[in-house]
Short mmCIF file of C-alpha atoms and ligand atoms in Angstrom, two decimals:
data_model
loop_
_atom_site.label_atom_id
_atom_site.label_comp_id
_atom_site.label_asym_id
_atom_site.label_seq_id
_atom_site.Cartn_x
_atom_site.Cartn_y
_atom_site.Cartn_z
CA UNK L 1 55.85 144.69 109.61
CA UNK L 2 55.29 143.82 113.41
CA UNK L 3 55.57 140.39 114.97
CA UNK L 4 52.72 138.20 114.24
CA UNK L 5 51.61 135.54 116.84
CA UNK L 6 49.19 134.01 119.21
CA UNK L 7 47.29 130.75 118.96
CA UNK L 8 44.15 131.39 120.75
CA UNK L 9 45.93 131.66 124.18
CA UNK L 10 47.10 128.06 124.34
CA UNK L 11 50.62 129.28 124.56
CA UNK L 12 52.61 132.62 124.10
CA UNK L 13 54.03 131.71 120.69
CA UNK L 14 55.41 134.53 119.05
CA UNK L 15 56.78 133.80 115.60
CA UNK L 16 58.93 136.54 113.94
CA UNK L 17 58.15 137.73 110.34
CA UNK L 18 58.67 134.81 108.24
CA UNK L 19 61.48 134.84 105.64
CA UNK L 20 61.51 132.43 102.67
CA UNK L 21 63.95 131.61 99.95
CA UNK L 22 62.20 132.33 96.49
CA UNK L 23 63.50 130.32 93.54
CA UNK L 24 62.16 133.09 91.01
CA UNK L 25 64.00 136.04 92.74
CA UNK L 26 66.87 133.85 93.84
CA UNK L 27 66.91 135.40 97.38
CA UNK L 28 65.49 135.09 100.80
CA UNK L 29 62.43 137.42 100.96
CA UNK L 30 60.14 138.67 103.56
CA UNK L 31 56.97 136.78 103.29
CA UNK L 32 53.93 138.82 102.45
CA UNK L 33 50.60 137.28 101.90
CA UNK L 34 48.24 138.57 99.22
CA UNK L 35 45.38 138.64 101.54
CA UNK L 36 46.31 139.54 105.24
CA UNK L 37 46.30 136.65 107.57
CA UNK L 38 45.68 133.96 104.77
CA UNK L 39 48.04 131.86 102.83
CA UNK L 40 47.52 129.56 99.87
CA UNK L 41 49.95 126.78 99.19
CA UNK L 42 50.11 124.42 96.18
CA UNK L 43 52.43 121.48 95.99
CA UNK L 44 52.93 119.16 92.96
CA UNK L 45 51.69 115.82 94.24
CA UNK L 46 52.29 112.28 93.17
CA UNK L 47 52.04 110.81 89.69
CA UNK L 48 50.00 107.68 90.66
CA UNK L 49 51.46 104.86 88.68
CA UNK L 50 53.82 103.46 91.28
CA UNK L 51 55.07 103.91 94.90
CA UNK L 52 56.23 107.42 95.93
CA UNK L 53 59.77 106.86 97.33
CA UNK L 54 61.12 108.70 100.38
CA UNK L 55 62.58 111.40 98.04
CA UNK L 56 59.07 112.11 96.80
CA UNK L 57 57.87 112.22 100.40
CA UNK L 58 60.51 114.81 101.22
CA UNK L 59 58.52 117.05 98.76
CA UNK L 60 55.45 116.42 100.99
CA UNK L 61 57.23 117.10 104.31
CA UNK L 62 58.50 120.48 103.14
CA UNK L 63 55.01 122.03 102.64
CA UNK L 64 53.73 120.27 105.71
CA UNK L 65 56.39 121.93 107.82
CA UNK L 66 55.73 125.27 106.14
CA UNK L 67 52.03 125.05 106.67
CA UNK L 68 52.59 124.23 110.41
CA UNK L 69 54.95 127.20 110.83
CA UNK L 70 52.55 129.58 108.96
CA UNK L 71 49.60 128.33 111.29
CA UNK L 72 51.77 128.82 114.26
CA UNK L 73 52.47 132.34 113.10
CA UNK L 74 48.65 132.86 113.00
CA UNK L 75 47.92 132.51 109.40
CA UNK L 76 44.89 130.70 108.07
CA UNK L 77 46.44 128.32 105.51
CA UNK L 78 44.69 126.40 102.65
CA UNK L 79 46.93 123.62 101.39
CA UNK L 80 46.19 122.02 98.08
CA UNK L 81 48.26 119.10 96.51
CA UNK L 82 47.24 117.35 93.43
CA UNK L 83 47.09 113.89 92.12
CA UNK L 84 48.56 113.41 88.72
CA UNK L 85 46.48 110.58 87.17
CA UNK L 86 46.98 111.39 83.61
CA UNK L 87 49.42 113.22 81.35
CA UNK L 88 52.69 112.64 82.83
CA UNK L 89 54.74 110.91 80.17
CA UNK L 90 57.34 108.45 80.56
CA UNK L 91 59.72 110.92 79.13
CA UNK L 92 59.41 114.14 81.09
CA UNK L 93 59.13 116.15 77.88
CA UNK L 94 56.52 115.43 75.19
CA UNK L 95 57.46 112.17 74.18
CA UNK L 96 56.68 108.54 75.51
CA UNK L 97 53.66 106.98 76.97
CA UNK L 98 51.29 108.20 79.70
CA UNK L 99 52.85 106.73 82.91
CA UNK L 100 49.54 105.69 84.33
CA UNK L 101 48.31 104.03 81.28
CA UNK L 102 51.65 102.04 80.77
CA UNK L 103 51.33 100.82 84.38
CA UNK L 104 47.91 99.50 83.71
CA UNK L 105 48.89 97.76 80.45
CA UNK L 106 52.08 96.34 81.99
CA UNK L 107 50.33 94.97 85.15
CA UNK L 108 47.03 93.97 83.49
CA UNK L 109 44.96 96.11 85.72
CA UNK L 110 42.53 98.85 84.96
CA UNK L 111 43.70 102.41 85.15
CA UNK L 112 41.11 102.99 87.94
CA UNK L 113 42.70 100.23 90.01
CA UNK L 114 46.25 101.69 89.56
CA UNK L 115 45.15 105.19 90.35
CA UNK L 116 43.17 104.17 93.48
CA UNK L 117 45.82 101.80 94.81
CA UNK L 118 48.70 104.24 94.43
CA UNK L 119 46.72 107.24 95.65
CA UNK L 120 45.75 105.44 98.76
CA UNK L 121 49.22 104.34 99.41
CA UNK L 122 50.55 107.92 99.11
CA UNK L 123 47.88 109.17 101.44
CA UNK L 124 48.76 106.42 103.93
CA UNK L 125 52.46 107.34 103.74
CA UNK L 126 51.73 110.93 104.39
CA UNK L 127 49.86 110.13 107.47
CA UNK L 128 52.51 107.73 108.72
CA UNK L 129 54.98 110.62 108.23
CA UNK L 130 52.76 112.83 110.44
CA UNK L 131 51.68 114.98 107.65
CA UNK L 132 48.29 116.95 108.06
CA UNK L 133 45.51 116.19 105.84
CA UNK L 134 45.51 118.49 102.81
CA UNK L 135 42.53 120.94 102.45
CA UNK L 136 41.99 119.75 98.75
CA UNK L 137 43.49 116.98 96.70
CA UNK L 138 42.40 117.69 93.17
CA UNK L 139 42.76 115.00 90.57
CA UNK L 140 43.80 115.93 87.09
CA UNK L 141 41.31 113.55 85.38
CA UNK L 142 38.39 115.53 87.45
CA UNK L 143 39.62 118.89 86.02
CA UNK L 144 39.75 118.25 82.35
CA UNK L 145 37.19 121.02 81.60
CA UNK L 146 39.27 123.56 83.32
CA UNK L 147 42.42 122.48 81.57
CA UNK L 148 40.57 122.74 78.10
CA UNK L 149 39.23 126.28 79.12
CA UNK L 150 42.85 127.35 79.92
CA UNK L 151 44.16 126.00 76.72
CA UNK L 152 41.25 127.62 74.67
CA UNK L 153 42.31 131.07 76.32
CA UNK L 154 45.80 130.55 75.34
CA UNK L 155 44.79 129.78 71.78
CA UNK L 156 42.56 132.82 71.62
CA UNK L 157 45.43 134.89 72.89
CA UNK L 158 47.78 133.56 70.18
CA UNK L 159 50.17 131.51 72.28
CA UNK L 160 49.51 127.94 70.71
CA UNK L 161 49.80 126.02 67.50
CA UNK L 162 48.60 122.54 66.57
CA UNK L 163 50.60 119.92 64.93
CA UNK L 164 49.75 116.24 64.13
CA UNK L 165 50.27 114.98 67.68
CA UNK L 166 48.67 117.96 69.77
CA UNK L 167 48.37 121.49 70.75
CA UNK L 168 51.58 123.19 71.71
CA UNK L 169 52.57 126.35 73.72
CA UNK L 170 54.70 128.62 71.55
CA UNK L 171 57.38 129.88 73.85
CA UNK L 172 58.49 132.60 71.31
CA UNK L 173 55.27 134.42 72.49
CA UNK L 174 56.33 134.80 76.06
CA UNK L 175 59.67 136.82 76.24
CA UNK L 176 60.10 136.01 79.92
CA UNK L 177 60.11 132.17 79.40
CA UNK L 178 63.83 131.74 80.21
CA UNK L 179 63.76 134.12 83.26
CA UNK L 180 62.18 131.92 85.99
CA UNK L 181 64.91 129.06 85.73
CA UNK L 182 67.64 131.35 84.26
CA UNK L 183 67.53 129.15 81.19
CA UNK L 184 69.80 129.74 78.09
CA UNK L 185 67.17 128.60 75.38
CA UNK L 186 69.99 128.03 72.87
CA UNK L 187 71.52 125.46 74.97
CA UNK L 188 68.26 123.42 75.34
CA UNK L 189 68.78 121.24 72.37
CA UNK L 190 72.37 120.41 73.31
CA UNK L 191 71.54 119.49 76.75
CA UNK L 192 68.75 117.19 75.86
CA UNK L 193 66.50 119.20 77.98
CA UNK L 194 63.61 118.82 75.50
CA UNK L 195 62.57 115.86 73.52
CA UNK L 196 62.34 115.54 69.94
CA UNK L 197 58.88 115.91 68.68
CA UNK L 198 60.02 116.90 65.30
CA UNK L 199 57.36 119.42 64.22
CA UNK L 200 57.78 121.66 67.23
CA UNK L 201 58.73 125.04 66.12
CA UNK L 202 61.21 125.50 69.15
CA UNK L 203 62.50 122.66 71.22
CA UNK L 204 61.29 124.26 74.37
CA UNK L 205 57.59 124.30 73.10
CA UNK L 206 55.61 122.01 75.14
CA UNK L 207 52.38 120.05 74.78
CA UNK L 208 49.07 121.53 76.25
CA UNK L 209 46.87 118.80 74.74
CA UNK L 210 48.10 115.40 73.16
CA UNK L 211 45.93 113.96 70.45
CA UNK L 212 45.08 110.32 70.36
CA UNK L 213 46.43 108.91 67.10
CA UNK L 214 43.85 108.37 64.39
CA UNK L 215 42.09 104.86 64.79
CA UNK L 216 43.50 104.15 68.18
CA UNK L 217 41.59 104.45 71.58
CA UNK L 218 43.50 105.33 74.73
CA UNK L 219 42.57 103.95 78.26
CA UNK L 220 42.21 107.66 79.27
CA UNK L 221 40.97 110.20 76.71
CA UNK L 222 38.47 113.07 76.49
CA UNK L 223 36.83 115.09 73.63
CA UNK L 224 38.22 118.71 73.15
CA UNK L 225 37.96 121.29 70.50
CA UNK L 226 41.10 119.97 68.95
CA UNK L 227 40.04 116.37 68.95
CA UNK L 228 40.08 113.45 71.37
CA UNK L 229 43.23 113.11 73.51
CA UNK L 230 44.50 113.94 76.96
CA UNK L 231 46.02 116.95 78.70
CA UNK L 232 49.68 117.68 78.99
CA UNK L 233 51.17 117.37 82.52
CA UNK L 234 51.98 120.96 82.99
CA UNK L 235 48.67 122.42 82.32
CA UNK L 236 47.12 120.23 84.93
CA UNK L 237 48.99 122.08 87.73
CA UNK L 238 48.22 125.40 86.42
CA UNK L 239 44.48 124.71 85.97
CA UNK L 240 44.10 122.84 89.59
CA UNK L 241 46.13 125.42 91.44
CA UNK L 242 44.19 128.42 90.04
CA UNK L 243 40.81 126.70 90.51
CA UNK L 244 41.48 125.99 94.16
CA UNK L 245 43.64 129.05 95.22
CA UNK L 246 42.69 131.81 92.82
CA UNK L 247 44.40 133.55 89.91
CA UNK L 248 47.30 134.59 92.03
CA UNK L 249 48.36 132.76 95.16
CA UNK L 250 51.06 132.86 97.73
CA UNK L 251 53.43 129.73 97.72
CA UNK L 252 54.03 126.89 95.17
CA UNK L 253 56.32 124.16 96.12
CA UNK L 254 57.86 121.05 94.41
CA UNK L 255 61.18 119.16 94.11
CA UNK L 256 64.04 121.11 92.62
CA UNK L 257 63.98 118.97 89.51
CA UNK L 258 60.65 120.82 88.50
CA UNK L 259 62.24 124.17 88.14
CA UNK L 260 63.62 123.87 84.66
CA UNK L 261 60.71 122.29 82.82
CA UNK L 262 57.45 121.64 84.79
CA UNK L 263 57.42 124.97 86.80
CA UNK L 264 58.90 127.09 84.01
CA UNK L 265 56.06 125.76 81.91
CA UNK L 266 53.48 126.32 84.51
CA UNK L 267 54.58 129.95 84.87
CA UNK L 268 54.41 130.58 81.07
CA UNK L 269 51.05 129.23 80.26
CA UNK L 270 49.41 130.70 83.45
CA UNK L 271 50.88 134.13 83.19
CA UNK L 272 49.87 134.25 79.46
CA UNK L 273 46.39 132.81 80.08
CA UNK L 274 45.62 135.07 83.06
CA UNK L 275 47.66 138.06 82.26
CA UNK L 276 49.21 138.12 85.73
CA UNK L 277 52.79 138.51 87.00
CA UNK L 278 54.11 137.28 89.24
CA UNK L 279 51.48 134.48 89.16
CA UNK L 280 52.94 133.00 92.48
CA UNK L 281 54.45 135.17 95.09
CA UNK L 282 57.05 132.62 96.42
CA UNK L 283 58.35 129.49 94.85
CA UNK L 284 59.97 126.96 97.16
CA UNK L 285 61.92 123.82 95.97
CA UNK L 286 63.20 121.10 98.07
CA UNK L 287 66.65 119.65 97.22
CA UNK L 288 66.92 116.04 96.43
CA UNK L 289 67.05 113.15 98.81
CA UNK L 290 70.05 111.18 97.54
CA UNK L 291 69.32 107.39 97.72
CA UNK L 292 72.34 106.56 95.72
CA UNK L 293 71.53 107.07 92.00
CA UNK L 294 70.10 103.79 90.50
CA UNK L 295 68.54 102.65 93.71
CA UNK L 296 65.97 105.30 93.91
CA UNK L 297 64.55 104.70 90.45
CA UNK L 298 61.07 103.48 90.27
CA UNK L 299 61.79 101.51 87.16
CA UNK L 300 64.57 99.54 88.66
CA UNK L 301 62.29 97.94 91.30
CA UNK L 302 64.49 98.99 94.25
CA UNK L 303 62.31 101.65 95.57
CA UNK L 304 62.98 102.99 99.14
CA UNK L 305 59.60 103.82 100.66
CA UNK L 306 58.07 104.08 104.15
CA UNK L 307 57.42 100.40 104.37
CA UNK L 308 61.34 99.78 103.73
CA UNK L 309 61.73 101.62 107.25
CA UNK L 310 59.03 99.82 108.94
CA UNK L 311 60.37 96.50 107.78
CA UNK L 312 63.67 97.49 109.27
CA UNK L 313 61.97 98.16 112.62
CA UNK L 314 62.11 102.03 112.30
CA UNK L 315 59.28 104.27 113.01
CA UNK L 316 58.09 106.29 110.00
CA UNK L 317 58.12 109.37 112.19
CA UNK L 318 61.91 108.91 112.40
CA UNK L 319 62.08 109.94 108.75
CA UNK L 320 60.33 113.10 109.63
CA UNK L 321 63.07 113.75 112.15
CA UNK L 322 65.61 112.89 109.75
CA UNK L 323 64.03 115.35 107.25
CA UNK L 324 64.26 118.11 109.96
CA UNK L 325 67.91 117.30 110.48
CA UNK L 326 69.00 118.92 107.16
CA UNK L 327 67.93 122.21 105.69
CA UNK L 328 65.22 121.56 102.91
CA UNK L 329 67.60 123.47 100.23
CA UNK L 330 70.41 120.99 101.11
CA UNK L 331 70.82 117.59 99.32
CA UNK L 332 70.38 114.89 102.00
CA UNK L 333 72.17 111.64 101.67
CA UNK L 334 69.95 108.78 102.72
CA UNK L 335 70.88 105.52 104.42
CA UNK L 336 68.67 103.22 106.59
CA UNK L 337 71.34 103.54 109.32
CA UNK L 338 70.98 107.40 109.35
CA UNK L 339 67.39 107.14 109.78
CA UNK L 340 67.86 104.57 112.51
CA UNK L 341 70.01 107.23 114.39
CA UNK L 342 67.15 109.67 113.81
CA UNK L 343 64.87 107.09 115.29
CA UNK L 344 66.95 106.86 118.55
CA UNK L 345 67.04 110.62 118.83
CA UNK L 346 63.18 110.85 118.24
CA UNK L 347 62.63 108.25 120.92
CA UNK L 348 64.70 110.17 123.34
CA UNK L 349 62.97 113.49 122.48
CA UNK L 350 59.47 111.73 123.06
CA UNK L 351 60.73 110.19 126.48
CA UNK L 352 61.78 113.56 127.68
CA UNK L 353 58.68 115.30 126.51
CA UNK L 354 56.43 112.54 128.05
CA UNK L 355 58.31 112.60 131.45
CA UNK L 356 57.88 116.45 131.50
CA UNK L 357 54.18 116.18 130.55
CA UNK L 358 53.40 113.67 133.24
CA UNK L 359 55.32 115.39 135.92
CA UNK L 360 53.96 118.76 135.03
CA UNK L 361 50.20 117.74 135.45
CA UNK L 362 48.33 120.56 137.38
CA UNK L 363 51.33 122.89 137.58
CA UNK L 364 51.79 126.17 135.45
CA UNK L 365 54.89 127.07 133.40
CA UNK L 366 56.54 130.39 133.78
CA UNK L 367 56.67 132.22 130.44
CA UNK L 368 59.72 134.28 131.43
CA UNK L 369 61.87 131.17 132.10
CA UNK L 370 60.96 129.72 128.59
CA UNK L 371 61.02 132.89 126.54
CA UNK L 372 64.60 132.62 125.29
CA UNK L 373 64.34 129.08 124.11
CA UNK L 374 60.97 129.59 122.57
CA UNK L 375 62.25 132.61 120.77
CA UNK L 376 65.32 130.87 119.46
CA UNK L 377 63.24 128.02 118.17
CA UNK L 378 60.67 130.19 116.30
CA UNK L 379 63.45 132.51 115.03
CA UNK L 380 65.02 129.46 113.46
CA UNK L 381 61.89 128.40 111.90
CA UNK L 382 61.03 131.73 110.60
CA UNK L 383 64.43 132.09 108.94
CA UNK L 384 63.69 129.98 105.87
CA UNK L 385 62.67 126.97 107.88
CA UNK L 386 66.16 126.45 109.42
CA UNK L 387 65.23 123.13 110.88
CA UNK L 388 68.66 122.09 112.03
CA UNK L 389 68.94 125.14 114.20
CA UNK L 390 65.53 124.57 115.63
CA UNK L 391 66.40 120.86 116.56
CA UNK L 392 69.39 122.08 118.25
CA UNK L 393 67.02 124.35 120.54
CA UNK L 394 64.72 121.33 121.02
CA UNK L 395 67.70 119.20 122.16
CA UNK L 396 68.88 121.81 124.69
CA UNK L 397 65.47 122.01 126.56
CA UNK L 398 66.43 119.01 128.77
CA UNK L 399 69.87 120.44 129.60
CA UNK L 400 68.58 123.96 130.35
CA UNK L 401 69.07 124.76 133.93
CA UNK L 402 66.36 126.16 136.08
CA UNK L 403 63.36 124.95 134.09
CA UNK L 404 60.37 123.15 135.85
CA UNK L 405 58.66 120.19 134.35
CA UNK L 406 55.80 122.46 133.34
CA UNK L 407 58.24 124.81 131.66
CA UNK L 408 59.91 121.97 129.64
CA UNK L 409 56.52 120.56 128.59
CA UNK L 410 55.22 123.92 127.56
CA UNK L 411 58.20 124.20 125.29
CA UNK L 412 57.82 120.70 123.83
CA UNK L 413 54.06 121.19 123.19
CA UNK L 414 54.65 124.56 121.57
CA UNK L 415 57.35 123.32 119.26
CA UNK L 416 55.55 120.15 118.26
CA UNK L 417 53.15 122.38 116.44
CA UNK L 418 55.90 122.68 113.96
CA UNK L 419 57.68 119.39 114.54
CA UNK L 420 54.52 117.37 114.11
CA UNK L 421 55.50 114.23 116.28
CA UNK L 422 52.11 114.22 118.21
CA UNK L 423 53.85 114.62 121.54
CA UNK L 424 50.50 115.52 123.39
CA UNK L 425 49.34 111.91 122.95
CA UNK L 426 52.54 110.02 122.68
CA UNK L 427 53.37 107.30 125.17
CA UNK L 428 57.05 106.99 126.48
CA UNK L 429 58.96 104.75 124.22
CA UNK L 430 61.46 104.08 126.93
CA UNK L 431 58.74 102.72 129.53
CA UNK L 432 58.90 98.91 129.60
CA UNK L 433 55.15 98.37 129.62
CA UNK L 434 54.06 100.60 126.78
CA UNK L 435 54.66 100.11 122.91
CA UNK L 436 54.87 103.49 121.07
CA UNK L 437 52.87 104.55 117.92
CA UNK L 438 55.48 103.34 115.62
CA UNK L 439 55.84 100.44 113.15
CA UNK L 440 52.30 100.44 111.97
CA UNK L 441 51.90 97.94 109.23
CA UNK L 442 50.46 99.27 105.75
CA UNK L 443 47.27 97.25 106.11
CA UNK L 444 46.51 98.58 109.49
CA UNK L 445 47.09 102.14 108.41
CA UNK L 446 44.86 101.38 105.55
CA UNK L 447 42.06 100.25 107.75
CA UNK L 448 42.54 103.39 110.05
CA UNK L 449 42.19 105.60 106.85
CA UNK L 450 38.97 103.92 105.79
CA UNK L 451 37.63 104.14 109.32
CA UNK L 452 38.45 107.89 109.21
CA UNK L 453 36.80 108.28 106.00
CA UNK L 454 33.67 106.50 107.22
CA UNK L 455 33.54 108.73 110.33
CA UNK L 456 33.76 111.85 108.09
CA UNK L 457 30.88 110.51 106.04
CA UNK L 458 29.09 109.84 109.33
CA UNK L 459 28.85 106.11 108.60
CA UNK L 460 29.48 104.99 112.04
CA UNK L 461 28.46 101.41 111.57
CA UNK L 462 31.29 101.02 109.14
CA UNK L 463 33.63 103.14 111.30
CA UNK L 464 32.97 100.81 114.37
CA UNK L 465 33.40 97.59 112.26
CA UNK L 466 36.76 98.92 111.16
CA UNK L 467 37.75 99.85 114.71
CA UNK L 468 36.75 96.33 115.76
CA UNK L 469 38.86 94.86 112.99
CA UNK L 470 41.92 96.93 114.07
CA UNK L 471 41.17 95.73 117.68
CA UNK L 472 41.32 92.08 116.75
CA UNK L 473 44.72 92.64 114.92
CA UNK L 474 45.79 94.24 118.26
CA UNK L 475 45.69 97.95 117.55
CA UNK L 476 43.96 100.71 119.32
CA UNK L 477 42.73 104.08 117.79
CA UNK L 478 44.19 107.20 119.25
CA UNK L 479 42.23 110.34 117.99
CA UNK L 480 44.01 113.64 118.34
CA UNK L 481 43.14 117.17 117.00
CA UNK L 482 45.67 116.39 114.08
CA UNK L 483 43.88 113.16 113.09
CA UNK L 484 43.87 109.75 114.23
CA UNK L 485 46.59 107.30 114.90
CA UNK L 486 47.31 103.84 116.17
CA UNK L 487 48.94 102.23 119.01
CA UNK L 488 49.40 98.54 119.84
CA UNK L 489 46.88 97.37 122.44
CA UNK L 490 48.47 96.28 125.80
P1 AMP V 501 56.55 112.50 90.73
O1 AMP V 501 55.57 111.54 91.34
O2 AMP V 501 57.61 111.94 89.92
O3 AMP V 501 55.81 113.56 90.00
O4 AMP V 501 57.32 113.41 91.87
C1 AMP V 501 56.68 113.89 93.05
C2 AMP V 501 57.50 114.88 93.71
O5 AMP V 501 58.73 114.30 94.21
C3 AMP V 501 58.00 116.00 92.83
O6 AMP V 501 57.77 117.27 93.50
C4 AMP V 501 59.43 115.83 92.58
O7 AMP V 501 60.09 116.87 92.29
C5 AMP V 501 59.76 115.32 93.89
N1 AMP V 501 61.13 114.33 93.92
C6 AMP V 501 61.40 113.31 93.02
N2 AMP V 501 62.47 112.82 93.45
C7 AMP V 501 63.03 113.36 94.54
C8 AMP V 501 64.09 113.17 95.26
N3 AMP V 501 65.04 112.12 95.26
N4 AMP V 501 64.26 113.89 96.55
C9 AMP V 501 63.25 114.88 96.72
N5 AMP V 501 62.14 115.09 95.94
C10 AMP V 501 62.11 114.33 94.80
ZN1 ZN V 502 53.07 120.34 89.12
#
């Protein structure tokens, strides 16, 4: 395979062939798209019953980085990440209550309110972390028909059975079941990996459709060929990814905790329903962000979220820089102070980039002088997204002898296509009279999101009213090709 590259002549980016670690094959593989020049990526999105903590957001930063690198390499990327608004039980196996329904009952709010609130918060936090908008954000509750159709196909092919509380997938009908996660099925009972729905034939069998108990009504339930109820969590991701990316697609990502249950079950049911193998070419999993055990748990109320950083006076984009400082397959220990150091490093980077940008005005870079740093950066990114190595190259730009301001700016601008810091529109955080793009309060980010939505719907009256509201609060909108952002008015 030759080198892929170019980005419409804006720069001479040449990205080497991309190599990625595939969880299924347990090795780094040469990435080969199913359709030349195109890539489909699916990422398990949030269960919208509470805040997504910074660990959860690491699982959005990974596909955002991957997507940016693939685009820089010349691929057309379709990125899909879902909203789980039903079906994820409080126990990750098949027992317990639906998380969204429990939250609604606990807080005395409607499920619609809970879903809208936490979906919006997640979308706002993604933007604050510099993530590009997904191409499709499918909701599980809007894909019930597709899920029922897939379960019906599994039933027709003999992969299911029905017991009192639902329709189950029979893992004994899929001999490859244990392969994906290298499971030892005999150990499952002992390790407590699966819950005790007592009538299941095998402890690893999992719910495809949960039936509402006779005589009760749930807040979210639908008719199905098996009776009223709601879908299992795993079938959602299978149905939505296949609907939006096709029966086979290129890359599926998620947090490492999903390998043993959620993704194992997604593979089993999809390969059985569609008779495909391998269903997904490359599986990528981010390691955990370690916020210190107890503290990260949503149920304990000590959730570390994007606003936690803002309240500590740290730019959300600093968390993006912090994310890049570790390889995605390494566990990363989180402390506010570590992210504060990342903030300092990011401010310095933005300062150097803005100085180079302003000094470069009207002059041309020399591609020969920048070739080796440019090559080193993209080599690192193409090597299973080796971001620590790529960041070391970024830091070396300012020290590299013999580069003009135009050379330096051409490198920063090129690298930023993967880094995602919005350098082209950034103001110098070290200049006394300018306040940067950081520390945007959640309400302002929310107004901005609503203004963007209004603009997309061509409702310019609402868009202008929201812009005025932001202006009154002291924020100015900065529109960029990557989306809009805010800066404090001067
Ligand atoms: P959930 O909303 O619980 O379904 O989780 C959304 C995503 O966050 C999933 O891909 C999880 O694997 C991932 N995730 C959960 N906790 C962490 C963590 N501490 N670090 C990184 N990713 C996580
Ligand atoms: Zn999923």
